Coordinates of C-alpha atoms and ligand atoms in Angstrom, one line a residue:
X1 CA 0.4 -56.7 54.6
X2 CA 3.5 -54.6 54.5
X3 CA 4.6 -53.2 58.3
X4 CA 4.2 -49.5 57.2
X5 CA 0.8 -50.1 55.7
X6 CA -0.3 -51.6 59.2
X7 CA 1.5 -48.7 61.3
X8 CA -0.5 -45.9 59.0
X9 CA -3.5 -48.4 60.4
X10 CA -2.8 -48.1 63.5
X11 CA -1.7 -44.4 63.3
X12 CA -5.5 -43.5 62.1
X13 CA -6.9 -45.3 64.8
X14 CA -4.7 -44.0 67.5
X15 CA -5.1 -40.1 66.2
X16 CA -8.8 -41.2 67.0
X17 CA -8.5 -41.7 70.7
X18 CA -6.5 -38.7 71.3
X19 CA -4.0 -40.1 73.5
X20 CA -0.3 -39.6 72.7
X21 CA 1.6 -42.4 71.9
X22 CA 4.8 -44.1 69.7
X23 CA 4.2 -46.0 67.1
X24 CA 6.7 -48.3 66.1
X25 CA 7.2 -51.3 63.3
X26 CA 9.4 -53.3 64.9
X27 CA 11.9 -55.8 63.6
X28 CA 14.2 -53.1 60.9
X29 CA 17.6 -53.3 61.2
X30 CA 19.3 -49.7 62.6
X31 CA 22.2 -48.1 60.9
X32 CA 23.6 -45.1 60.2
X33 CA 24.9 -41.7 62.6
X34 CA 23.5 -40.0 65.5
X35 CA 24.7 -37.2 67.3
X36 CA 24.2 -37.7 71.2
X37 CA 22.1 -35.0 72.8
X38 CA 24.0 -32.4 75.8
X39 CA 22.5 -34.4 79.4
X40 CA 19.5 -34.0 81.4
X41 CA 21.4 -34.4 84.6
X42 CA 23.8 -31.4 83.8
X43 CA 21.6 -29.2 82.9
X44 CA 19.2 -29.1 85.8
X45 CA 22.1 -28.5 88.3
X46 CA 23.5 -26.4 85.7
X47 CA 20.3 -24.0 85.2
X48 CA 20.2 -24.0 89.1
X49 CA 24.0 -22.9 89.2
X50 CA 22.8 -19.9 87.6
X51 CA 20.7 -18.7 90.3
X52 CA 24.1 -17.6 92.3
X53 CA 25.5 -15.8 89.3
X54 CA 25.2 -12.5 89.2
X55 CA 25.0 -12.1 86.0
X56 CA 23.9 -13.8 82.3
X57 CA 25.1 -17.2 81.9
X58 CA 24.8 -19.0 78.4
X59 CA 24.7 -23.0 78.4
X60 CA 25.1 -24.1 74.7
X61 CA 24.2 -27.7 73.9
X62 CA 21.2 -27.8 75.6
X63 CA 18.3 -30.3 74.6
X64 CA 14.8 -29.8 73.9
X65 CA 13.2 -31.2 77.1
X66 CA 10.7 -31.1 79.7
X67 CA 11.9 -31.7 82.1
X68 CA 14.7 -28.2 81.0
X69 CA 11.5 -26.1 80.6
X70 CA 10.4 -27.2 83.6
X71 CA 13.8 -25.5 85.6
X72 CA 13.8 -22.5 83.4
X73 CA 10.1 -22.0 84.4
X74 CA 11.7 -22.1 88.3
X75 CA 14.4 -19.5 87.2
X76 CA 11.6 -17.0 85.8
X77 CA 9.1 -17.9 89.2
X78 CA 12.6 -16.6 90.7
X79 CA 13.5 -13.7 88.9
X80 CA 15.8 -14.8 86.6
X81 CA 15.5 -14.2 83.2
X82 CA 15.4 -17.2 80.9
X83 CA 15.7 -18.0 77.6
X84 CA 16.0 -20.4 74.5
X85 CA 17.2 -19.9 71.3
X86 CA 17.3 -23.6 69.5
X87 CA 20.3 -25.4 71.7
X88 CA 21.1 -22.0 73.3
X89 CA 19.6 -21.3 77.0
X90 CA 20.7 -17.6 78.6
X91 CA 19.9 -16.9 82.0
X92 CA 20.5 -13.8 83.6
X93 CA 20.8 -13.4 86.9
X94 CA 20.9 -10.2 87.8
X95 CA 18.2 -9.9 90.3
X96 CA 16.5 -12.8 92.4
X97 CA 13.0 -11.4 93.2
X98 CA 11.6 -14.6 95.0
X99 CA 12.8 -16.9 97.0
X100 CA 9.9 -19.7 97.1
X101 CA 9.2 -22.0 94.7
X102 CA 5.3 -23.0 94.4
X103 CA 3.9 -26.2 94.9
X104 CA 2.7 -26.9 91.5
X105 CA 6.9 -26.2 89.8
X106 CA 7.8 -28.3 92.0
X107 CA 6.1 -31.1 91.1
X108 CA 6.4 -30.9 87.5
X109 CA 9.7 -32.4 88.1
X110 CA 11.7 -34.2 91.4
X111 CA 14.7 -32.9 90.8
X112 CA 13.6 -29.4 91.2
X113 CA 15.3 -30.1 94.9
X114 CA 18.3 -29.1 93.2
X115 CA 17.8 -25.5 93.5
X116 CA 17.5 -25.5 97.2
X117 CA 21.4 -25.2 97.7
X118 CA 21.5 -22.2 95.2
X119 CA 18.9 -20.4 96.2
X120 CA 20.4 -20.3 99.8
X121 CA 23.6 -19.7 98.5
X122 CA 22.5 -16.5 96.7
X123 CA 20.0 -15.2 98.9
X124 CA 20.4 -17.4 102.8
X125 CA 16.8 -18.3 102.1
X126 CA 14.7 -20.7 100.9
X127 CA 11.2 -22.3 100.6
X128 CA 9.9 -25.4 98.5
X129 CA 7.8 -27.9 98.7
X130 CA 8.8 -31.2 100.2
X131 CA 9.3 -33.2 97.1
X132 CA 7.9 -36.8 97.4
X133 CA 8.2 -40.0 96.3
X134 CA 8.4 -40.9 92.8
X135 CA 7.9 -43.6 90.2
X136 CA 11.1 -45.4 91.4
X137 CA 9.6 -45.6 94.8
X138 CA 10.7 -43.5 98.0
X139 CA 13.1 -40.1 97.6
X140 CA 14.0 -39.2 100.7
X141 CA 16.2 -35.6 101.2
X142 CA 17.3 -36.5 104.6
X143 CA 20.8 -36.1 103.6
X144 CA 20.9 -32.8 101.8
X145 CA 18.8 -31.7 104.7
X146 CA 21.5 -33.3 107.1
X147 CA 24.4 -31.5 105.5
X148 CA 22.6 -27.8 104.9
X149 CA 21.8 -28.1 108.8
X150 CA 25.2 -28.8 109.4
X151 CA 26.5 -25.4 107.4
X152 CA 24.6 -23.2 109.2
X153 CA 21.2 -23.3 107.6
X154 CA 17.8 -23.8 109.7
X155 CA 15.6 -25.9 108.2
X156 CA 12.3 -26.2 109.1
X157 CA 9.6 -29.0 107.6
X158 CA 5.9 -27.2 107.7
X159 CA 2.9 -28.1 106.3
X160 CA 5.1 -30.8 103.2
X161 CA 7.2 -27.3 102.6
X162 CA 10.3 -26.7 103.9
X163 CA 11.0 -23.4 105.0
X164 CA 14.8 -22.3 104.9
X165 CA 17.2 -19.3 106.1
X166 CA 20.5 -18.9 107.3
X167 CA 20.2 -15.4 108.6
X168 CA 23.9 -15.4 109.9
X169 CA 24.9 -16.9 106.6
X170 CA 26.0 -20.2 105.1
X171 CA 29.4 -21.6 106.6
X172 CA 32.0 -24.1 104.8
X173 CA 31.7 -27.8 107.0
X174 CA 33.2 -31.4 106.9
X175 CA 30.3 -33.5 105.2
X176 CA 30.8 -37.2 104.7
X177 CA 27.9 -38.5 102.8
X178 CA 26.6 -42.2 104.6
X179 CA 26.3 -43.0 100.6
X180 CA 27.1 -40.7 97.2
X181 CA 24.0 -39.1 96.2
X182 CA 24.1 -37.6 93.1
X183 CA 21.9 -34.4 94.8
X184 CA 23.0 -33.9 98.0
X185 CA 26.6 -33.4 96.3
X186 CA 25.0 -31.1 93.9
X187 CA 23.2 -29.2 96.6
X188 CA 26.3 -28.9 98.8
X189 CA 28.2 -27.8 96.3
X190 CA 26.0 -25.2 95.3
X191 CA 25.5 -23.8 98.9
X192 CA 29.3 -24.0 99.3
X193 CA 30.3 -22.2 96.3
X194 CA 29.2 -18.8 97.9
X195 CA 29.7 -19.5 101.8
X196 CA 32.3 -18.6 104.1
X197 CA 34.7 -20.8 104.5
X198 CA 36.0 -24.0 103.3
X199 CA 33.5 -27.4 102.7
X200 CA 34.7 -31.4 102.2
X201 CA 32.2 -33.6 100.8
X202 CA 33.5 -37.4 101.7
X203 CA 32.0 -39.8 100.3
X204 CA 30.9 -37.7 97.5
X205 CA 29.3 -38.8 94.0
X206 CA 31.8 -39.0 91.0
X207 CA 29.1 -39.0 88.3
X208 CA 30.3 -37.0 85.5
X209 CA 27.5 -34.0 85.8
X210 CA 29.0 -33.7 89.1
X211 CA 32.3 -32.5 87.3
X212 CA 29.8 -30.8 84.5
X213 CA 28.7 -28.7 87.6
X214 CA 31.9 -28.0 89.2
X215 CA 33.8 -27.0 85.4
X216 CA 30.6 -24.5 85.3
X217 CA 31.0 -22.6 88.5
X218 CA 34.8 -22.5 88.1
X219 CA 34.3 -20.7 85.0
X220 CA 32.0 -18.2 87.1
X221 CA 34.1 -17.9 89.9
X222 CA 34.0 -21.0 92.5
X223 CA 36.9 -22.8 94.2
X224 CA 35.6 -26.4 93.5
X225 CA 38.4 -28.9 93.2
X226 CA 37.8 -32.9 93.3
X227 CA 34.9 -33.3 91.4
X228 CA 34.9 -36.7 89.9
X229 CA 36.6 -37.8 92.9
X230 CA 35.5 -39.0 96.2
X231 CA 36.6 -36.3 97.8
X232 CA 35.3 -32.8 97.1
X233 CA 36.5 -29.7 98.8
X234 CA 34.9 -26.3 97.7
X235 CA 36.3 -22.9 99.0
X236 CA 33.8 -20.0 99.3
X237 CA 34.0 -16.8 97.5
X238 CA 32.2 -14.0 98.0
X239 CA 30.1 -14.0 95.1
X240 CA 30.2 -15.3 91.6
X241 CA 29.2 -14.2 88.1
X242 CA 28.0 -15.7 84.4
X243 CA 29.8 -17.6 82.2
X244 CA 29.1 -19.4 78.9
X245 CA 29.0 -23.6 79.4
X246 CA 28.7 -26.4 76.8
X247 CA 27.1 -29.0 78.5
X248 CA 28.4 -32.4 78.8
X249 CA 27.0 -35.3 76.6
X250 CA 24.3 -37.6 78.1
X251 CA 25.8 -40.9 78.5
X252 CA 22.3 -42.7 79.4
X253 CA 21.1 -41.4 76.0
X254 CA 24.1 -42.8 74.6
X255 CA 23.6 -46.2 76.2
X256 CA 20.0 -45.9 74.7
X257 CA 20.9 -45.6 71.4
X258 CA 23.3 -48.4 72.0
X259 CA 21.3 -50.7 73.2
X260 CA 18.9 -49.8 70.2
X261 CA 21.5 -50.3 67.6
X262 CA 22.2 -53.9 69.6
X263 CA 18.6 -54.8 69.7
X264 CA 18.1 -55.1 65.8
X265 CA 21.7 -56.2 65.5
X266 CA 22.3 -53.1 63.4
X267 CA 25.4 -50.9 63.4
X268 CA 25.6 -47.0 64.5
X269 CA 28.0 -44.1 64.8
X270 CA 27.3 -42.0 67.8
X271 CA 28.8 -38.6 67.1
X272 CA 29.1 -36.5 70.4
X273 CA 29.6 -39.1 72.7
X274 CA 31.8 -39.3 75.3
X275 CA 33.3 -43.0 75.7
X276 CA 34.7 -41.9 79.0
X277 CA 31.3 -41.7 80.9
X278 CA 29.7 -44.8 79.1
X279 CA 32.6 -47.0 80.8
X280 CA 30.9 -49.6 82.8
X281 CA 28.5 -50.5 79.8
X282 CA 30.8 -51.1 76.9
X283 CA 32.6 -54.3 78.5
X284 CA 28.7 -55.6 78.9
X285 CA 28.3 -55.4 75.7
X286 CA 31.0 -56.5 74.4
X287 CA 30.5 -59.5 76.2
X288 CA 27.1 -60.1 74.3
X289 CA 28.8 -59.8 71.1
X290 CA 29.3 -56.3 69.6
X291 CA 32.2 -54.8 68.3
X292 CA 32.9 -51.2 69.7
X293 CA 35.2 -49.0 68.7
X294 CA 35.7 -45.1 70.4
X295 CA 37.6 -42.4 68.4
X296 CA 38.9 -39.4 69.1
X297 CA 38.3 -38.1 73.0
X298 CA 35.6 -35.8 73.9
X299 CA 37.1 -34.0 76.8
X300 CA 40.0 -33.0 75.2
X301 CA 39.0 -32.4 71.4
X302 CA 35.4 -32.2 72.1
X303 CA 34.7 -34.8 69.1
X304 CA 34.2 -38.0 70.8
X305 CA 32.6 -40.9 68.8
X306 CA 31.2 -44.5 69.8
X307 CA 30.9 -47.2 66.7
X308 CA 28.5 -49.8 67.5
X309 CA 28.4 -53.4 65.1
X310 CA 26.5 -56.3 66.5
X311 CA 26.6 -59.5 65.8
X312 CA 23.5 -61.5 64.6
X313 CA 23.5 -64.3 67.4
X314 CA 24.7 -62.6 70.8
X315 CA 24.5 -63.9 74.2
X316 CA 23.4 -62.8 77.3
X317 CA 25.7 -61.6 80.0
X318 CA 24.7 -63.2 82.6
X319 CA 24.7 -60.9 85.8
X320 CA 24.2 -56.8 85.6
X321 CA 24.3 -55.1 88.8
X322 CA 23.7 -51.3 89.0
X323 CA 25.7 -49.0 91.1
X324 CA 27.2 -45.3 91.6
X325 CA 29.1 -43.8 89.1
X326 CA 31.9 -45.4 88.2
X327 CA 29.4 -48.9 88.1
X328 CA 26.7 -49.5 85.9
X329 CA 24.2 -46.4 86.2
X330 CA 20.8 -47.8 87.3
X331 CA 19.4 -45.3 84.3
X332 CA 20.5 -47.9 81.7
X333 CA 19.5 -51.0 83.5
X334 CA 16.0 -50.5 81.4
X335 CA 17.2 -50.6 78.1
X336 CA 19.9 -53.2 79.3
X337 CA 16.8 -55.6 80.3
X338 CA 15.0 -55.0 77.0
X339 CA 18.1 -56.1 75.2
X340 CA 18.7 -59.2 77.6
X341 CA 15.4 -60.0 76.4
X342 CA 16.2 -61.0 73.4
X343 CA 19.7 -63.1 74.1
X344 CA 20.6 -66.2 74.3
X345 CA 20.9 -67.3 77.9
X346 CA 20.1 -66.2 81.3
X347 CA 20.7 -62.5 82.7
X348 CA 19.9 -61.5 86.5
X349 CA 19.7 -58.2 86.8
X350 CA 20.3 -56.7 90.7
X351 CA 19.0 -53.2 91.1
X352 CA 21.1 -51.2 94.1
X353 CA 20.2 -47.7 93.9
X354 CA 16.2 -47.8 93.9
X355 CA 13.3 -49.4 95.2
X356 CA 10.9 -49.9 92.3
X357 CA 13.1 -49.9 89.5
X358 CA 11.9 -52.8 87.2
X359 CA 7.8 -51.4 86.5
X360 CA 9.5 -51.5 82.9
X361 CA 9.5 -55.8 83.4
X362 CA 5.7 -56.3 83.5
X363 CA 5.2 -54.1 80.3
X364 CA 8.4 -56.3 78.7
X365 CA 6.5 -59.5 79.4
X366 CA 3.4 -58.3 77.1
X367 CA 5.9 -57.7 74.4
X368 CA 6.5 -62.1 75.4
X369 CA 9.8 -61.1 77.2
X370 CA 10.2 -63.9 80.1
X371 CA 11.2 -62.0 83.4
X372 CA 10.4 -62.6 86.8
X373 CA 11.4 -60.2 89.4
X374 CA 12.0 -60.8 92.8
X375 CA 12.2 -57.3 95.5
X376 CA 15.4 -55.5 93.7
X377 CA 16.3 -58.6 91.8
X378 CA 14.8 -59.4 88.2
X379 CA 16.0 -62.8 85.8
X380 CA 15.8 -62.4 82.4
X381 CA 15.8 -65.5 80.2
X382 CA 16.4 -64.7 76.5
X383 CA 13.6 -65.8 74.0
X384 CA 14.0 -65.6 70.1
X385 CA 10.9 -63.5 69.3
X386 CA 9.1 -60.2 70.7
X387 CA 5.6 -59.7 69.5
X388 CA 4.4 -56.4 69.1
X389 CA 1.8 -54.9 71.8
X390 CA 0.2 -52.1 73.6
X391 CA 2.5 -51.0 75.9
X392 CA 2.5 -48.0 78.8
X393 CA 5.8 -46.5 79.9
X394 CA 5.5 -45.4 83.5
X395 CA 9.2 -43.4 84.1
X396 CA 11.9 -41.6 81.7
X397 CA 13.8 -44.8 81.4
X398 CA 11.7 -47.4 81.7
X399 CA 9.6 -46.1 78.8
X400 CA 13.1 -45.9 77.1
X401 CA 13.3 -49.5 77.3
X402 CA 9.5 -50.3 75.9
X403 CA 10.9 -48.1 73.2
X404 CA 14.1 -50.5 72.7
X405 CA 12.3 -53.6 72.9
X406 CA 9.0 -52.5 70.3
X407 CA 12.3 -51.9 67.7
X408 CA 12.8 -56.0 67.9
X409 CA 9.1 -57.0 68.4
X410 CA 7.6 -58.6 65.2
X411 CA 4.5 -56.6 64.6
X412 CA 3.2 -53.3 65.5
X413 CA 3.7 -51.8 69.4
X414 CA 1.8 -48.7 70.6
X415 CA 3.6 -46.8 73.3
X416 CA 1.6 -44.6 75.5
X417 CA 2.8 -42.6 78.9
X418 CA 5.0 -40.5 76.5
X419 CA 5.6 -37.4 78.8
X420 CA 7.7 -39.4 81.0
X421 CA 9.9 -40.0 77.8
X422 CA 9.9 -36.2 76.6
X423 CA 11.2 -35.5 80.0
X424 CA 14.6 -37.1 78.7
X425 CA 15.0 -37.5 75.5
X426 CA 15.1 -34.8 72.4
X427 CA 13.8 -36.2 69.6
X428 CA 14.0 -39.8 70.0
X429 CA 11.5 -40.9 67.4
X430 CA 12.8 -38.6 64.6
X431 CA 16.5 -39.8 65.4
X432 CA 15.1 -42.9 65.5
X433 CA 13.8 -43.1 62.2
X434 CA 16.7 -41.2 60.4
X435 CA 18.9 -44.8 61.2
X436 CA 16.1 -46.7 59.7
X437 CA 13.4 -47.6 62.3
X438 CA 10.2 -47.8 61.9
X439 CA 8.8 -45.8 64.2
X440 CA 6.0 -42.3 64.3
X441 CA 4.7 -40.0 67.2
X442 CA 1.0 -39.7 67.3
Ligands
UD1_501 C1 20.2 -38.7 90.2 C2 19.8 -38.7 88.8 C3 19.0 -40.0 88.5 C4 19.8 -41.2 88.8 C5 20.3 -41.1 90.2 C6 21.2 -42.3 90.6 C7 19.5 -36.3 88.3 C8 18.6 -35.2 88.0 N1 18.9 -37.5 88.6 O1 19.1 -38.7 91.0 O2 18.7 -40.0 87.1 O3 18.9 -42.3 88.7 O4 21.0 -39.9 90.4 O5 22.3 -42.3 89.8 O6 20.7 -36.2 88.3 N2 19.0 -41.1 99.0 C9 18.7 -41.1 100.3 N3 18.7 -39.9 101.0 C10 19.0 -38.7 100.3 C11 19.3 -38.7 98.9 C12 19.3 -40.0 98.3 O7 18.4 -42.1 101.0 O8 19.0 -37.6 100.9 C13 19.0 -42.4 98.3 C14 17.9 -42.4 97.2 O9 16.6 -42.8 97.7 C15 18.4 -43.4 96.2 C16 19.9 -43.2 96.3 O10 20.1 -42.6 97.5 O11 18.1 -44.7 96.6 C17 20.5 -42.5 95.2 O12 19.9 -41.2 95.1 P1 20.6 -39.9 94.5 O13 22.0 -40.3 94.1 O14 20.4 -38.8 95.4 O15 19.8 -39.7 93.1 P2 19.2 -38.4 92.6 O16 20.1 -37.2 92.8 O17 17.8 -38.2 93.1

């Protein structure tokens, strides 16, 4: 029977159960053009960098996510006024009416801890819910708590909320990080940007939403300089206002679509990409056999573009070992393991950043993917053939990666856990299928 016939199948069945899922057909070669989506991880410090403008901010660029509507739903329980128009978000800031953020927000996404540093920064105070662990395993705060503390702001943990103020307001500090988080650097940045005084993050995060951030408040007013850089230094101004923002590219979308183009040894154009932020992963794939070519530069034209050929045997590239910005993000290690799947050879994959990265493994092996994972460490031998399966994604990424691996699988896959993939990605079944996959939301 042909593939589609047996997807409509399937598609009948699964419209039956009521469960959302992806559908996909796998083994179809991709090729054609995509246009990269604006990134998750800018926005939601972006949206949050709002909060301390007084005034209406417009952030172009901006994808269709959940995990988007999610923050904007935090800036309306504040106050703020926010809305979409397609790409378009507008926040205006005018008037903070609450400072808490309930429970149930909170939740709906981890990274809502992000708005704690600009909340105090606009109004010196503060109260969330503890955020807790998460798919990956353990988040601790303790070092954005650390670093408010030590600029002035008491910080109480009641009841799994922490209650915040800084009556005698926020003051600049020397903060060395014990290791770059992406969100205490955010946070302290944003509690800087208003506070009197002069902050130094050491040991900051270079991750390019970190210099998304910084360009953002600059335009509104702030004194952020070294961003990108392990040294940030922030000089407090009295207050700041809106400004209008195109957010940066997302690179781990970018390595997604990558890794899908690679997977069915197909060829792609990625049109909004930055090759800048996608460093670390080109020479890995490149090793495994693709050509890649980057054109044009998209911080200083704003047309970047990524062209992707692979070969029809490639190899596997032996060792990938995720680390901060500039190393390999641990946000592409996912897809990167559904891809190793399928070479020829040996990869070992060593996860430093989180806990319980590799839930994406045991769903892999259904597809007949041969992985065994030891504590952070996970080897990949290559085999010839996926076979299509049912298949649960259980975090943004990892479901990413299901996603990556059903597009080589002989045979039908069914994808369910979706929401964690609507979190991140705009679209992904749609672009998906305009380069040729076979591939449906039901
Ligand atoms: C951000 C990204 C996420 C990415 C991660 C690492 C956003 C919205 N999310 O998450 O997609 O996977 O960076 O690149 O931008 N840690 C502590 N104490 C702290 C803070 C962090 O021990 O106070 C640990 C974490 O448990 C983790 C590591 O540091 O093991 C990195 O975390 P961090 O860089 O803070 O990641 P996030 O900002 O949460």
């Amino acid at each position: 029977m042909e593939n589609n016939a047996i997807l409509k199948g399937v598609l009948g069945l699964a419209a039956l159960t009521g469960v959302r899922k992806i559908v996909v057909g796998g083994g179809k070669k991709l090729e054609g053009e995509l246009e990269v989506q604006g990134a998750k991880n800018s926005i939601l410090p972006l949206l949050s960098g709002t909060v301390l403008c007084q005034g209406e901010s417009v952030l172009h660029n901006c994808p269709n996510l959940s995990d988007a509507d999610a923050a904007c739903r935090i800036l309306n329980c504040l106050g703020c006024k926010c809305g979409r128009e397609g790409n378009r978000v507008t926040v205006n800031s005018e008037q903070i009416l609450n400072t808490d953020v309930p429970a149930e927000l909170m939740r709906e996404m981890r990274s809502s801890i992000v708005f704690l540093g600009a909340i105090l920064g606009r109004t010196r105070q503060c109260r969330l819910s503890f955020p807790g662990g998460c798919e990956l395993g353990p988040r601790p705060i303790d070092l954005h708590i650390l670093a408010l503390k030590k600029m002035g702001v008491d910080i109480k943990e009641e009841h799994g909320y922490l209650n915040c103020s800084a009556p005698k307001g926020i003051y600049g500090a020397r903060i060395s990080l014990s290791l770059p988080s992406v969100g205490a650097t955010e946070n302290i940045i944003l509690a800087a940007a208003t506070a009197k005084g002069m902050t130094e993050i050491n040991n900051a995060a270079r991750e390019p939403e970190i210099v998304d951030l910084a360009a953002f408040l600059n335009k509104c007013g702030a004194k952020v300089s070294g961003a990108g850089t392990g040294t940030i230094v922030i000089e407090g101004v009295p207050k700041l206002g809106g400004a209008e923002h195109r957010v940066i590219p997302d690179r781990i979308v970018a390595a997604t679509y990558l890794c899908c183009a690679a997977i069915t040894r197909g060829e792609l154009i990625l049109k909004n990409a930055d090759y800048s932020h996608v460093g670390a992963m080109i020479p890995v794939l490149e090793q495994i056999g693709c050509n890649i070519y980057t054109y044009g530069s998209y911080a200083h034209s704003g047309e970047g573009k990524i062209y992707i050929n692979a070969a029809k045997s490639l190899r596997a590239p032996h060792k990938i070992r995720t680390s901060a910005h500039p190393g390999f993000p641990t946000d592409a290690q996912p897809m990167f393991m559904a891809l190793a799947s399928t070479l020829k050879g040996t990869t070992v994959f060593v996860e430093t950043i989180f806990d319980n990265r590799f839930r994406h493994a045991q769903e892999l092996t259904r597809l007949g993917a041969k992985i065994s994972v030891d504590n952070r460490v996970a080897v990949v031998e290559g085999v010839e053939k996926l076979s299509g399966a049912e298949l649960e994604a259980t975090d943004l990424r990892g479901g990413a990666a299901l996603v990556t691996a059903a597009l080589y699988a002989e045979g039908t896959s069914k994808i369910t856990g979706i929401s964690h993939i609507d979190r991140g990605y705009d679209n992904l079944v749609g672009n998906l299928r305009k380069i040729g996959a076979e591939i449906m939301n039901n």
